[in-house]
mmCIF file of C-alpha atoms and ligand atoms in Angstrom:
data_model
loop_
_atom_site.group_PDB
_atom_site.id
_atom_site.type_symbol
_atom_site.label_atom_id
_atom_site.label_comp_id
_atom_site.label_asym_id
_atom_site.label_seq_id
_atom_site.Cartn_x
_atom_site.Cartn_y
_atom_site.Cartn_z
ATOM 1 C CA MET A 850 -8.009 -13.625 66.753
ATOM 2 C CA THR A 851 -6.777 -12.761 63.467
ATOM 3 C CA ALA A 852 -8.124 -15.050 60.072
ATOM 4 C CA ILE A 853 -4.795 -16.548 59.505
ATOM 5 C CA ASP A 854 -4.766 -17.890 63.454
ATOM 6 C CA ILE A 855 -8.009 -19.594 63.812
ATOM 7 C CA PHE A 856 -8.585 -20.886 60.127
ATOM 8 C CA MET A 857 -6.899 -24.148 58.568
ATOM 9 C CA PRO A 858 -4.303 -23.049 56.679
ATOM 10 C CA THR A 859 -5.886 -23.967 53.229
ATOM 11 C CA TYR A 860 -5.357 -20.169 52.075
ATOM 12 C CA ALA A 861 -2.910 -17.538 52.048
ATOM 13 C CA ALA A 862 -2.843 -14.907 55.057
ATOM 14 C CA PRO A 863 -5.471 -12.458 53.545
ATOM 15 C CA PRO A 864 -3.970 -8.942 52.790
ATOM 16 C CA VAL A 865 -7.120 -6.845 53.777
ATOM 17 C CA THR A 866 -10.222 -7.419 55.746
ATOM 18 C CA PHE A 867 -13.816 -5.927 53.857
ATOM 19 C CA VAL A 868 -16.438 -4.767 56.015
ATOM 20 C CA ARG A 869 -18.773 -2.870 53.768
ATOM 21 C CA GLY A 870 -19.636 -3.087 50.102
ATOM 22 C CA ARG A 871 -22.018 -1.228 47.238
ATOM 23 C CA GLY A 872 -22.203 -1.564 43.644
ATOM 24 C CA THR A 873 -18.601 -1.731 42.387
ATOM 25 C CA GLU A 874 -16.789 -0.313 45.838
ATOM 26 C CA LEU A 875 -15.699 -1.964 48.653
ATOM 27 C CA TRP A 876 -14.665 -0.720 52.186
ATOM 28 C CA ASP A 877 -11.929 -1.988 54.742
ATOM 29 C CA SER A 878 -11.444 -2.219 58.293
ATOM 30 C CA GLU A 879 -9.834 1.193 58.320
ATOM 31 C CA GLY A 880 -12.641 3.050 56.221
ATOM 32 C CA LYS A 881 -10.244 2.889 52.786
ATOM 33 C CA ARG A 882 -12.306 2.618 49.564
ATOM 34 C CA TYR A 883 -11.512 0.322 47.060
ATOM 35 C CA LEU A 884 -12.807 -0.443 43.334
ATOM 36 C CA ASP A 885 -13.811 -4.562 42.797
ATOM 37 C CA PHE A 886 -12.676 -5.779 39.422
ATOM 38 C CA LEU A 887 -12.884 -9.281 40.507
ATOM 39 C CA CYS A 888 -16.164 -9.809 42.269
ATOM 40 C CA GLY A 889 -15.569 -12.582 44.909
ATOM 41 C CA LEU A 890 -14.389 -14.520 41.837
ATOM 42 C CA ALA A 891 -16.887 -13.757 39.293
ATOM 43 C CA VAL A 892 -19.704 -14.000 42.353
ATOM 44 C CA THR A 893 -21.065 -10.599 42.925
ATOM 45 C CA SER A 894 -21.976 -10.065 39.230
ATOM 46 C CA LEU A 895 -24.557 -7.333 40.552
ATOM 47 C CA GLY A 896 -22.342 -5.937 42.484
ATOM 48 C CA HIS A 897 -22.446 -5.284 46.368
ATOM 49 C CA ALA A 898 -25.195 -5.435 48.925
ATOM 50 C CA HIS A 899 -27.858 -4.792 45.820
ATOM 51 C CA PRO A 900 -31.360 -3.638 46.729
ATOM 52 C CA ALA A 901 -33.204 -6.524 44.887
ATOM 53 C CA VAL A 902 -31.443 -9.297 46.383
ATOM 54 C CA ALA A 903 -31.234 -8.070 50.064
ATOM 55 C CA ASP A 904 -35.028 -7.365 49.576
ATOM 56 C CA ALA A 905 -35.652 -10.932 48.750
ATOM 57 C CA LEU A 906 -33.558 -12.439 51.051
ATOM 58 C CA ASP A 907 -35.405 -10.161 54.266
ATOM 59 C CA HIS A 908 -38.492 -11.041 52.494
ATOM 60 C CA GLN A 909 -37.634 -14.764 52.771
ATOM 61 C CA ALA A 910 -35.636 -14.842 55.978
ATOM 62 C CA ARG A 911 -39.024 -13.475 57.685
ATOM 63 C CA THR A 912 -41.377 -15.916 55.643
ATOM 64 C CA LEU A 913 -39.177 -19.064 55.431
ATOM 65 C CA LEU A 914 -36.269 -19.988 55.842
ATOM 66 C CA HIS A 915 -35.560 -23.993 55.159
ATOM 67 C CA VAL A 916 -37.877 -27.028 54.984
ATOM 68 C CA SER A 917 -35.845 -29.961 53.872
ATOM 69 C CA ASN A 918 -36.012 -31.631 50.402
ATOM 70 C CA LEU A 919 -38.685 -33.967 51.798
ATOM 71 C CA PHE A 920 -40.968 -30.944 51.459
ATOM 72 C CA ALA A 921 -41.455 -28.497 48.853
ATOM 73 C CA ASN A 922 -40.733 -24.801 49.184
ATOM 74 C CA ASP A 923 -42.595 -22.224 46.839
ATOM 75 C CA VAL A 924 -39.583 -20.593 45.919
ATOM 76 C CA ALA A 925 -36.897 -23.649 44.620
ATOM 77 C CA PRO A 926 -39.471 -24.368 41.641
ATOM 78 C CA ARG A 927 -40.405 -20.722 40.314
ATOM 79 C CA VAL A 928 -36.385 -20.480 40.349
ATOM 80 C CA ALA A 929 -35.857 -23.551 38.788
ATOM 81 C CA ALA A 930 -37.871 -22.544 36.061
ATOM 82 C CA GLN A 931 -36.542 -19.247 35.724
ATOM 83 C CA ILE A 932 -33.096 -20.915 34.945
ATOM 84 C CA ASP A 933 -34.305 -23.941 32.127
ATOM 85 C CA ASP A 934 -35.722 -21.031 30.080
ATOM 86 C CA LEU A 935 -32.527 -19.227 30.047
ATOM 87 C CA LEU A 936 -31.160 -22.118 29.034
ATOM 88 C CA GLY A 937 -33.741 -22.738 26.465
ATOM 89 C CA GLY A 938 -36.294 -24.570 28.366
ATOM 90 C CA GLY A 939 -36.823 -29.215 27.988
ATOM 91 C CA GLY A 940 -34.421 -29.494 30.850
ATOM 92 C CA GLN A 941 -34.730 -30.141 35.275
ATOM 93 C CA VAL A 942 -32.254 -28.579 37.675
ATOM 94 C CA PHE A 943 -30.720 -30.174 41.043
ATOM 95 C CA PHE A 944 -29.869 -27.129 43.553
ATOM 96 C CA GLY A 945 -26.621 -27.585 45.297
ATOM 97 C CA ASN A 946 -24.608 -24.974 47.408
ATOM 98 C CA SER A 947 -21.340 -24.518 45.287
ATOM 99 C CA GLY A 948 -19.796 -25.184 41.975
ATOM 100 C CA ALA A 949 -18.279 -28.001 43.073
ATOM 101 C CA GLU A 950 -21.410 -29.405 43.929
ATOM 102 C CA ALA A 951 -22.767 -28.741 40.669
ATOM 103 C CA ASN A 952 -20.383 -30.820 38.890
ATOM 104 C CA GLU A 953 -20.267 -33.473 41.574
ATOM 105 C CA CYS A 954 -24.047 -33.943 40.195
ATOM 106 C CA ALA A 955 -23.045 -33.523 36.682
ATOM 107 C CA ILE A 956 -20.479 -36.397 37.003
ATOM 108 C CA LYS A 957 -22.755 -38.609 38.870
ATOM 109 C CA LEU A 958 -25.760 -38.107 36.555
ATOM 110 C CA ALA A 959 -23.121 -39.030 33.574
ATOM 111 C CA ARG A 960 -22.346 -42.446 35.299
ATOM 112 C CA LYS A 961 -25.827 -43.268 36.177
ATOM 113 C CA TRP A 962 -26.730 -42.463 32.861
ATOM 114 C CA GLY A 963 -23.630 -44.055 31.118
ATOM 115 C CA GLY A 964 -24.477 -47.348 33.193
ATOM 116 C CA ARG A 965 -22.332 -49.993 34.607
ATOM 117 C CA GLY A 966 -19.090 -49.669 32.618
ATOM 118 C CA LYS A 967 -19.403 -46.457 30.966
ATOM 119 C CA PHE A 968 -18.433 -43.433 33.951
ATOM 120 C CA GLY A 969 -15.141 -42.061 32.385
ATOM 121 C CA VAL A 970 -15.132 -38.037 32.140
ATOM 122 C CA ILE A 971 -12.803 -36.224 29.881
ATOM 123 C CA SER A 972 -11.650 -32.729 30.974
ATOM 124 C CA ALA A 973 -8.525 -30.461 29.669
ATOM 125 C CA TYR A 974 -5.680 -29.562 31.406
ATOM 126 C CA GLY A 975 -5.818 -26.398 32.680
ATOM 127 C CA SER A 976 -9.497 -26.738 33.660
ATOM 128 C CA PHE A 977 -10.941 -25.860 37.028
ATOM 129 C CA HIS A 978 -13.833 -27.896 37.933
ATOM 130 C CA GLY A 979 -13.566 -27.752 41.704
ATOM 131 C CA ARG A 980 -11.978 -28.814 45.492
ATOM 132 C CA THR A 981 -13.801 -32.139 46.063
ATOM 133 C CA LEU A 982 -12.216 -35.510 45.619
ATOM 134 C CA ALA A 983 -14.009 -36.107 42.046
ATOM 135 C CA THR A 984 -13.896 -32.370 40.781
ATOM 136 C CA LEU A 985 -10.406 -32.067 41.705
ATOM 137 C CA HIS A 986 -9.546 -35.116 39.496
ATOM 138 C CA ALA A 987 -12.043 -33.349 36.989
ATOM 139 C CA THR A 988 -9.767 -30.423 37.517
ATOM 140 C CA GLY A 989 -6.964 -30.356 34.913
ATOM 141 C CA GLN A 990 -3.838 -29.782 36.760
ATOM 142 C CA PRO A 991 -2.068 -32.707 38.409
ATOM 143 C CA SER A 992 -0.210 -30.788 41.189
ATOM 144 C CA LYS A 993 -3.190 -29.838 42.761
ATOM 145 C CA HIS A 994 -3.813 -34.007 42.603
ATOM 146 C CA GLU A 995 -0.604 -35.136 43.693
ATOM 147 C CA PRO A 996 -0.975 -34.556 47.515
ATOM 148 C CA PHE A 997 -4.295 -36.192 47.519
ATOM 149 C CA GLN A 998 -3.828 -39.732 45.685
ATOM 150 C CA PRO A 999 -5.410 -41.557 45.369
ATOM 151 C CA LEU A 1000 -8.332 -39.883 43.487
ATOM 152 C CA PRO A 1001 -11.794 -41.369 42.648
ATOM 153 C CA GLU A 1002 -10.887 -43.232 39.114
ATOM 154 C CA GLY A 1003 -12.261 -42.532 35.846
ATOM 155 C CA PHE A 1004 -10.720 -39.006 34.718
ATOM 156 C CA ARG A 1005 -8.649 -38.182 32.341
ATOM 157 C CA HIS A 1006 -7.351 -35.177 30.458
ATOM 158 C CA VAL A 1007 -6.333 -33.860 27.444
ATOM 159 C CA ALA A 1008 -4.814 -30.479 26.241
ATOM 160 C CA TRP A 1009 -6.794 -27.647 26.147
ATOM 161 C CA ASN A 1010 -8.444 -26.548 22.770
ATOM 162 C CA ASP A 1011 -7.147 -30.130 21.202
ATOM 163 C CA LEU A 1012 -9.638 -31.846 19.187
ATOM 164 C CA GLU A 1013 -7.578 -34.663 17.998
ATOM 165 C CA ALA A 1014 -6.566 -35.407 21.562
ATOM 166 C CA LEU A 1015 -9.920 -35.506 22.659
ATOM 167 C CA GLU A 1016 -11.254 -37.925 20.137
ATOM 168 C CA ALA A 1017 -8.126 -39.811 20.743
ATOM 169 C CA ALA A 1018 -8.852 -40.235 24.801
ATOM 170 C CA ILE A 1019 -12.523 -41.822 23.719
ATOM 171 C CA THR A 1020 -12.680 -45.258 24.627
ATOM 172 C CA PRO A 1021 -16.118 -47.380 25.499
ATOM 173 C CA GLU A 1022 -15.548 -46.739 29.704
ATOM 174 C CA VAL A 1023 -16.007 -42.886 28.433
ATOM 175 C CA ALA A 1024 -19.592 -41.185 29.579
ATOM 176 C CA ALA A 1025 -19.437 -37.650 29.136
ATOM 177 C CA VAL A 1026 -17.037 -34.418 28.132
ATOM 178 C CA LEU A 1027 -16.734 -31.534 30.839
ATOM 179 C CA VAL A 1028 -15.343 -28.536 29.256
ATOM 180 C CA GLU A 1029 -15.218 -24.704 30.532
ATOM 181 C CA PRO A 1030 -16.500 -22.281 27.758
ATOM 182 C CA VAL A 1031 -13.137 -20.158 29.110
ATOM 183 C CA GLN A 1032 -10.713 -21.588 31.431
ATOM 184 C CA GLY A 1033 -11.224 -18.974 34.138
ATOM 185 C CA GLU A 1034 -8.741 -20.208 36.944
ATOM 186 C CA GLY A 1035 -6.516 -21.696 34.737
ATOM 187 C CA GLY A 1036 -5.499 -18.225 33.333
ATOM 188 C CA VAL A 1037 -8.918 -16.685 31.146
ATOM 189 C CA PHE A 1038 -8.387 -18.569 28.359
ATOM 190 C CA PRO A 1039 -11.170 -19.322 25.642
ATOM 191 C CA ALA A 1040 -12.252 -22.635 23.756
ATOM 192 C CA THR A 1041 -11.909 -21.979 20.823
ATOM 193 C CA ALA A 1042 -15.038 -22.539 18.534
ATOM 194 C CA GLU A 1043 -13.310 -25.884 16.829
ATOM 195 C CA PHE A 1044 -12.571 -27.498 19.691
ATOM 196 C CA VAL A 1045 -16.187 -26.731 20.947
ATOM 197 C CA GLN A 1046 -18.023 -27.725 18.403
ATOM 198 C CA GLY A 1047 -15.744 -30.697 17.229
ATOM 199 C CA ALA A 1048 -16.549 -31.982 21.065
ATOM 200 C CA ARG A 1049 -20.004 -31.682 20.293
ATOM 201 C CA ARG A 1050 -20.053 -33.405 17.148
ATOM 202 C CA LEU A 1051 -17.640 -36.169 18.771
ATOM 203 C CA CYS A 1052 -20.074 -36.528 22.125
ATOM 204 C CA ASP A 1053 -23.173 -37.208 19.199
ATOM 205 C CA GLU A 1054 -21.459 -39.615 17.302
ATOM 206 C CA ARG A 1055 -20.129 -41.769 20.497
ATOM 207 C CA GLY A 1056 -22.937 -41.517 22.400
ATOM 208 C CA LEU A 1057 -21.799 -39.101 25.610
ATOM 209 C CA LEU A 1058 -22.530 -35.682 27.298
ATOM 210 C CA LEU A 1059 -21.335 -32.643 26.622
ATOM 211 C CA ILE A 1060 -21.141 -31.340 30.158
ATOM 212 C CA VAL A 1061 -20.598 -27.254 29.947
ATOM 213 C CA ASP A 1062 -18.723 -25.871 33.231
ATOM 214 C CA GLU A 1063 -21.005 -22.277 33.157
ATOM 215 C CA ILE A 1064 -19.681 -21.574 36.881
ATOM 216 C CA GLN A 1065 -17.369 -18.838 35.928
ATOM 217 C CA THR A 1066 -18.336 -17.942 32.615
ATOM 218 C CA GLY A 1067 -22.730 -18.043 33.097
ATOM 219 C CA LEU A 1068 -25.371 -15.561 33.642
ATOM 220 C CA GLY A 1069 -23.926 -12.991 31.254
ATOM 221 C CA ARG A 1070 -20.526 -12.631 32.410
ATOM 222 C CA THR A 1071 -19.030 -13.022 28.586
ATOM 223 C CA GLY A 1072 -21.616 -10.912 27.180
ATOM 224 C CA ARG A 1073 -23.766 -13.967 26.403
ATOM 225 C CA TRP A 1074 -26.145 -15.497 28.942
ATOM 226 C CA PHE A 1075 -24.008 -18.868 28.857
ATOM 227 C CA GLY A 1076 -20.520 -18.729 27.294
ATOM 228 C CA TYR A 1077 -21.781 -21.954 25.113
ATOM 229 C CA GLU A 1078 -23.564 -19.441 23.570
ATOM 230 C CA HIS A 1079 -20.291 -17.858 21.475
ATOM 231 C CA PHE A 1080 -19.668 -21.520 19.837
ATOM 232 C CA GLY A 1081 -23.384 -22.176 18.597
ATOM 233 C CA VAL A 1082 -23.660 -25.535 20.150
ATOM 234 C CA GLN A 1083 -26.272 -26.773 22.615
ATOM 235 C CA PRO A 1084 -25.008 -28.979 26.109
ATOM 236 C CA ASP A 1085 -26.677 -31.786 27.550
ATOM 237 C CA VAL A 1086 -25.754 -31.116 30.994
ATOM 238 C CA VAL A 1087 -24.867 -27.641 32.338
ATOM 239 C CA THR A 1088 -23.480 -26.080 35.913
ATOM 240 C CA LEU A 1089 -24.051 -22.862 37.197
ATOM 241 C CA ALA A 1090 -23.054 -21.393 40.876
ATOM 242 C CA LYS A 1091 -21.135 -18.211 41.576
ATOM 243 C CA ALA A 1092 -23.092 -15.376 40.062
ATOM 244 C CA LEU A 1093 -26.392 -17.220 40.835
ATOM 245 C CA GLY A 1094 -26.574 -15.775 44.506
ATOM 246 C CA ASN A 1095 -24.719 -12.860 43.986
ATOM 247 C CA GLY A 1096 -22.807 -13.986 46.977
ATOM 248 C CA VAL A 1097 -25.183 -16.139 48.412
ATOM 249 C CA PRO A 1098 -24.146 -19.953 48.017
ATOM 250 C CA ILE A 1099 -26.081 -21.794 45.662
ATOM 251 C CA GLY A 1100 -25.056 -23.867 42.551
ATOM 252 C CA ALA A 1101 -27.344 -25.763 40.062
ATOM 253 C CA CYS A 1102 -27.376 -28.562 37.503
ATOM 254 C CA TRP A 1103 -29.292 -28.471 34.941
ATOM 255 C CA ALA A 1104 -29.727 -30.968 32.242
ATOM 256 C CA ARG A 1105 -31.672 -32.120 29.088
ATOM 257 C CA ARG A 1106 -34.733 -34.111 30.731
ATOM 258 C CA ASP A 1107 -34.720 -37.571 29.196
ATOM 259 C CA VAL A 1108 -30.679 -36.967 30.452
ATOM 260 C CA ALA A 1109 -31.840 -36.192 33.915
ATOM 261 C CA ALA A 1110 -34.184 -39.087 33.878
ATOM 262 C CA ALA A 1111 -31.530 -41.219 34.499
ATOM 263 C CA PHE A 1112 -31.440 -40.282 38.590
ATOM 264 C CA GLU A 1113 -34.411 -41.713 40.726
ATOM 265 C CA PRO A 1114 -35.505 -40.806 44.134
ATOM 266 C CA GLY A 1115 -32.395 -41.538 46.479
ATOM 267 C CA ASP A 1116 -29.632 -41.221 43.694
ATOM 268 C CA HIS A 1117 -28.776 -38.031 44.808
ATOM 269 C CA GLY A 1118 -29.236 -35.241 47.457
ATOM 270 C CA SER A 1119 -28.484 -32.259 49.716
ATOM 271 C CA THR A 1120 -29.744 -31.080 53.157
ATOM 272 C CA PHE A 1121 -29.669 -27.641 52.105
ATOM 273 C CA GLY A 1122 -29.880 -27.531 48.367
ATOM 274 C CA GLY A 1123 -32.938 -25.671 46.884
ATOM 275 C CA THR A 1124 -33.459 -24.361 50.096
ATOM 276 C CA ALA A 1125 -35.853 -21.563 50.189
ATOM 277 C CA ILE A 1126 -33.297 -18.730 51.457
ATOM 278 C CA ALA A 1127 -30.434 -19.321 48.763
ATOM 279 C CA THR A 1128 -33.008 -19.647 45.894
ATOM 280 C CA ALA A 1129 -35.017 -16.599 47.112
ATOM 281 C CA ALA A 1130 -31.836 -14.817 46.351
ATOM 282 C CA ALA A 1131 -31.143 -16.579 43.391
ATOM 283 C CA GLY A 1132 -34.717 -15.734 42.081
ATOM 284 C CA ALA A 1133 -33.800 -11.893 42.707
ATOM 285 C CA VAL A 1134 -30.538 -12.187 40.825
ATOM 286 C CA LEU A 1135 -32.246 -13.560 37.783
ATOM 287 C CA THR A 1136 -35.064 -11.182 37.624
ATOM 288 C CA GLU A 1137 -32.800 -8.525 38.533
ATOM 289 C CA MET A 1138 -30.400 -9.728 35.058
ATOM 290 C CA VAL A 1139 -33.361 -10.104 33.059
ATOM 291 C CA ARG A 1140 -34.092 -6.819 33.477
ATOM 292 C CA VAL A 1141 -31.248 -4.880 32.906
ATOM 293 C CA ASP A 1142 -30.133 -7.510 30.344
ATOM 294 C CA ALA A 1143 -27.080 -8.623 32.057
ATOM 295 C CA PRO A 1144 -25.559 -9.694 28.846
ATOM 296 C CA ALA A 1145 -25.521 -7.102 26.930
ATOM 297 C CA LEU A 1146 -24.293 -4.738 29.499
ATOM 298 C CA ALA A 1147 -21.077 -7.138 30.056
ATOM 299 C CA ARG A 1148 -20.501 -6.778 26.038
ATOM 300 C CA ALA A 1149 -20.148 -2.870 26.365
ATOM 301 C CA ALA A 1150 -18.289 -2.624 29.587
ATOM 302 C CA GLY A 1151 -16.116 -5.432 28.228
ATOM 303 C CA GLU A 1152 -15.266 -3.621 24.997
ATOM 304 C CA ARG A 1153 -14.692 -0.385 27.266
ATOM 305 C CA LEU A 1154 -12.442 -2.174 29.371
ATOM 306 C CA THR A 1155 -10.600 -4.529 26.745
ATOM 307 C CA GLN A 1156 -10.057 -1.290 24.763
ATOM 308 C CA ALA A 1157 -8.181 0.452 28.262
ATOM 309 C CA LEU A 1158 -6.757 -2.690 28.650
ATOM 310 C CA SER A 1159 -4.824 -3.331 25.687
ATOM 311 C CA ALA A 1160 -4.019 0.751 25.191
ATOM 312 C CA THR A 1161 -2.069 0.661 28.846
ATOM 313 C CA SER A 1162 1.571 0.692 28.058
ATOM 314 C CA GLY A 1163 3.208 -2.528 29.552
ATOM 315 C CA VAL A 1164 0.184 -5.603 28.495
ATOM 316 C CA LYS A 1165 1.226 -7.983 25.974
ATOM 317 C CA GLU A 1166 -1.880 -9.338 25.345
ATOM 318 C CA VAL A 1167 -5.756 -8.900 26.137
ATOM 319 C CA ARG A 1168 -7.716 -12.238 26.127
ATOM 320 C CA GLY A 1169 -11.043 -13.065 27.751
ATOM 321 C CA LEU A 1170 -14.622 -12.739 26.774
ATOM 322 C CA GLY A 1171 -16.917 -9.921 27.938
ATOM 323 C CA LEU A 1172 -15.911 -8.983 31.489
ATOM 324 C CA LEU A 1173 -14.005 -12.091 32.352
ATOM 325 C CA LEU A 1174 -10.631 -10.810 31.108
ATOM 326 C CA ALA A 1175 -6.921 -11.058 31.763
ATOM 327 C CA ALA A 1176 -4.229 -8.644 30.808
ATOM 328 C CA GLU A 1177 -0.575 -10.455 29.768
ATOM 329 C CA LEU A 1178 1.809 -8.402 31.038
ATOM 330 C CA ASP A 1179 5.136 -7.329 29.242
ATOM 331 C CA GLY A 1180 7.972 -8.568 31.640
ATOM 332 C CA HIS A 1181 5.922 -7.811 34.770
ATOM 333 C CA ASP A 1182 5.736 -10.135 37.723
ATOM 334 C CA ALA A 1183 1.644 -10.009 38.480
ATOM 335 C CA LYS A 1184 1.598 -10.922 42.197
ATOM 336 C CA ALA A 1185 4.112 -7.701 42.681
ATOM 337 C CA VAL A 1186 2.031 -5.925 40.161
ATOM 338 C CA ASN A 1187 -1.111 -7.235 41.983
ATOM 339 C CA THR A 1188 -0.219 -5.974 45.576
ATOM 340 C CA ALA A 1189 0.632 -2.589 43.740
ATOM 341 C CA LEU A 1190 -3.056 -2.620 42.558
ATOM 342 C CA LEU A 1191 -4.651 -3.286 46.056
ATOM 343 C CA GLU A 1192 -2.068 -0.815 47.704
ATOM 344 C CA ARG A 1193 -3.797 2.398 45.665
ATOM 345 C CA GLY A 1194 -7.383 0.482 45.839
ATOM 346 C CA LEU A 1195 -8.031 -1.486 43.179
ATOM 347 C CA VAL A 1196 -8.938 -5.581 43.659
ATOM 348 C CA ALA A 1197 -8.109 -7.435 40.861
ATOM 349 C CA ASN A 1198 -6.327 -11.249 41.070
ATOM 350 C CA ALA A 1199 -3.242 -12.407 39.643
ATOM 351 C CA VAL A 1200 -4.588 -15.734 37.573
ATOM 352 C CA THR A 1201 -1.041 -16.397 36.227
ATOM 353 C CA PRO A 1202 2.761 -15.402 37.274
ATOM 354 C CA THR A 1203 2.214 -13.213 34.284
ATOM 355 C CA ALA A 1204 -1.114 -12.291 34.444
ATOM 356 C CA ILE A 1205 -3.970 -10.032 36.208
ATOM 357 C CA ARG A 1206 -7.743 -11.070 35.636
ATOM 358 C CA PHE A 1207 -10.338 -8.821 35.558
ATOM 359 C CA ALA A 1208 -14.154 -9.741 36.738
ATOM 360 C CA PRO A 1209 -15.807 -6.425 37.763
ATOM 361 C CA PRO A 1210 -19.656 -6.650 38.136
ATOM 362 C CA LEU A 1211 -21.510 -6.269 34.959
ATOM 363 C CA THR A 1212 -23.040 -3.178 36.252
ATOM 364 C CA VAL A 1213 -19.913 -1.524 36.683
ATOM 365 C CA SER A 1214 -19.805 2.235 35.329
ATOM 366 C CA ASP A 1215 -17.794 3.802 32.600
ATOM 367 C CA GLY A 1216 -16.366 5.955 35.004
ATOM 368 C CA GLU A 1217 -15.366 3.432 37.102
ATOM 369 C CA ILE A 1218 -13.538 1.593 34.421
ATOM 370 C CA ASP A 1219 -11.514 4.585 33.881
ATOM 371 C CA GLU A 1220 -10.840 4.868 37.674
ATOM 372 C CA ALA A 1221 -9.659 1.325 37.418
ATOM 373 C CA MET A 1222 -7.718 1.770 34.248
ATOM 374 C CA GLY A 1223 -5.926 4.888 35.267
ATOM 375 C CA ILE A 1224 -4.520 2.761 38.271
ATOM 376 C CA PHE A 1225 -3.435 -0.100 36.669
ATOM 377 C CA ALA A 1226 -1.426 2.311 34.427
ATOM 378 C CA GLU A 1227 -0.061 4.386 37.032
ATOM 379 C CA VAL A 1228 1.504 0.621 38.721
ATOM 380 C CA LEU A 1229 2.627 -0.660 35.664
ATOM 381 C CA ARG A 1230 4.636 2.757 34.887
ATOM 382 C CA ALA A 1231 5.571 2.926 38.413
HETATM 383 N N1 PLP B 1967 -15.819 -24.564 38.255
HETATM 384 C C1 PLP B 1967 -15.338 -23.536 37.942
HETATM 385 C C2 PLP B 1967 -15.411 -22.667 36.088
HETATM 386 C C3 PLP B 1967 -14.786 -22.471 39.002
HETATM 387 O O1 PLP B 1967 -14.481 -21.358 38.106
HETATM 388 C C4 PLP B 1967 -14.800 -22.897 40.137
HETATM 389 C C5 PLP B 1967 -14.394 -22.305 41.183
HETATM 390 O O2 PLP B 1967 -13.960 -21.239 40.628
HETATM 391 C C6 PLP B 1967 -15.572 -24.224 40.385
HETATM 392 C C7 PLP B 1967 -16.224 -24.906 39.188
HETATM 393 C C8 PLP B 1967 -16.257 -24.623 41.912
HETATM 394 O O3 PLP B 1967 -17.138 -23.880 42.332
HETATM 395 P P1 PLP B 1967 -16.448 -23.914 44.037
HETATM 396 O O4 PLP B 1967 -15.727 -23.080 44.263
HETATM 397 O O5 PLP B 1967 -18.014 -22.996 44.151
HETATM 398 O O6 PLP B 1967 -16.914 -24.991 44.612
#
């Protein structure tokens, strides 16, 4: 049975079956080696088969996998405290299993915090916040909404980085503004400082929550621990997933303690949220990221990759932050380029019809960057 026969047709036919990985490298079922400059869409930030994560999973699997949220385990509280520390302290954490669930938690929290009649969430066109019905509506891509109408009410969108439009969209029923520091799925378009700082000011003036979706940008990827740090603002709510488990499914919603206090027992939950095995992986990831100073690695490697991309003939523009980058191509079809990259052993992604996204592990070596950029230049030349 091939993948295409047995799965629901929600994804295009996969071109390759990967069977093994180590660091930045992947091997397919034919034994061919690849450089992974996509990381499962910004997930395996510490690289594949990281020994610290593998050891933590092995130990936890042999100790205790799961006990439900009727009881405590001794792993999740420690990991929640690690997350709270990285975010500056003074908050509380809810664990789920994915990015969409982290955002669902943030949306439900904003509604509960806002109270009856104050439930709206404003996000941006071009944003991506998940595939559940509510996070799909928060996602500012109307073409993705159409087949699933009617979607839950309470969501509206404004043009990306348009502060005036944001201000105009704030009505008394709005409870929160939801932003990505860099629109990842939308094409790797960073927010402007003016927009994020203006959103913070408007939220303060109008009594709204600023929710920052750090699912793709968080945990060092942009060269800071969190993308919002580039703009000098402090959010009220932060959502995380992807890199948090380095491939083990986990999501987290963090909120300022006084905001989190809007939830009461029974308001929200998840069977697997905060389970010992997933939080053990996240704990190992965070400890390792602190040990290696993951944001500093992303800054240094991001600079080298940006320079190499900018110097590549056929690249019109390089955008993004740290190791979340896109190369806007000069007249090439990104899909065709991406297929040629894969054939030559480089995993990347055509994030728009004209741009290739690069999100290698934060641990990528200079040699691996040079090798990947050699392949990229060769493909654009061809
Ligand atoms: N938010 C952002 C910014 C994302 O990039 C993604 C996934 O790409 C999500 C939310 C949804 O995460 P998940 O696919 O884990 O539900």
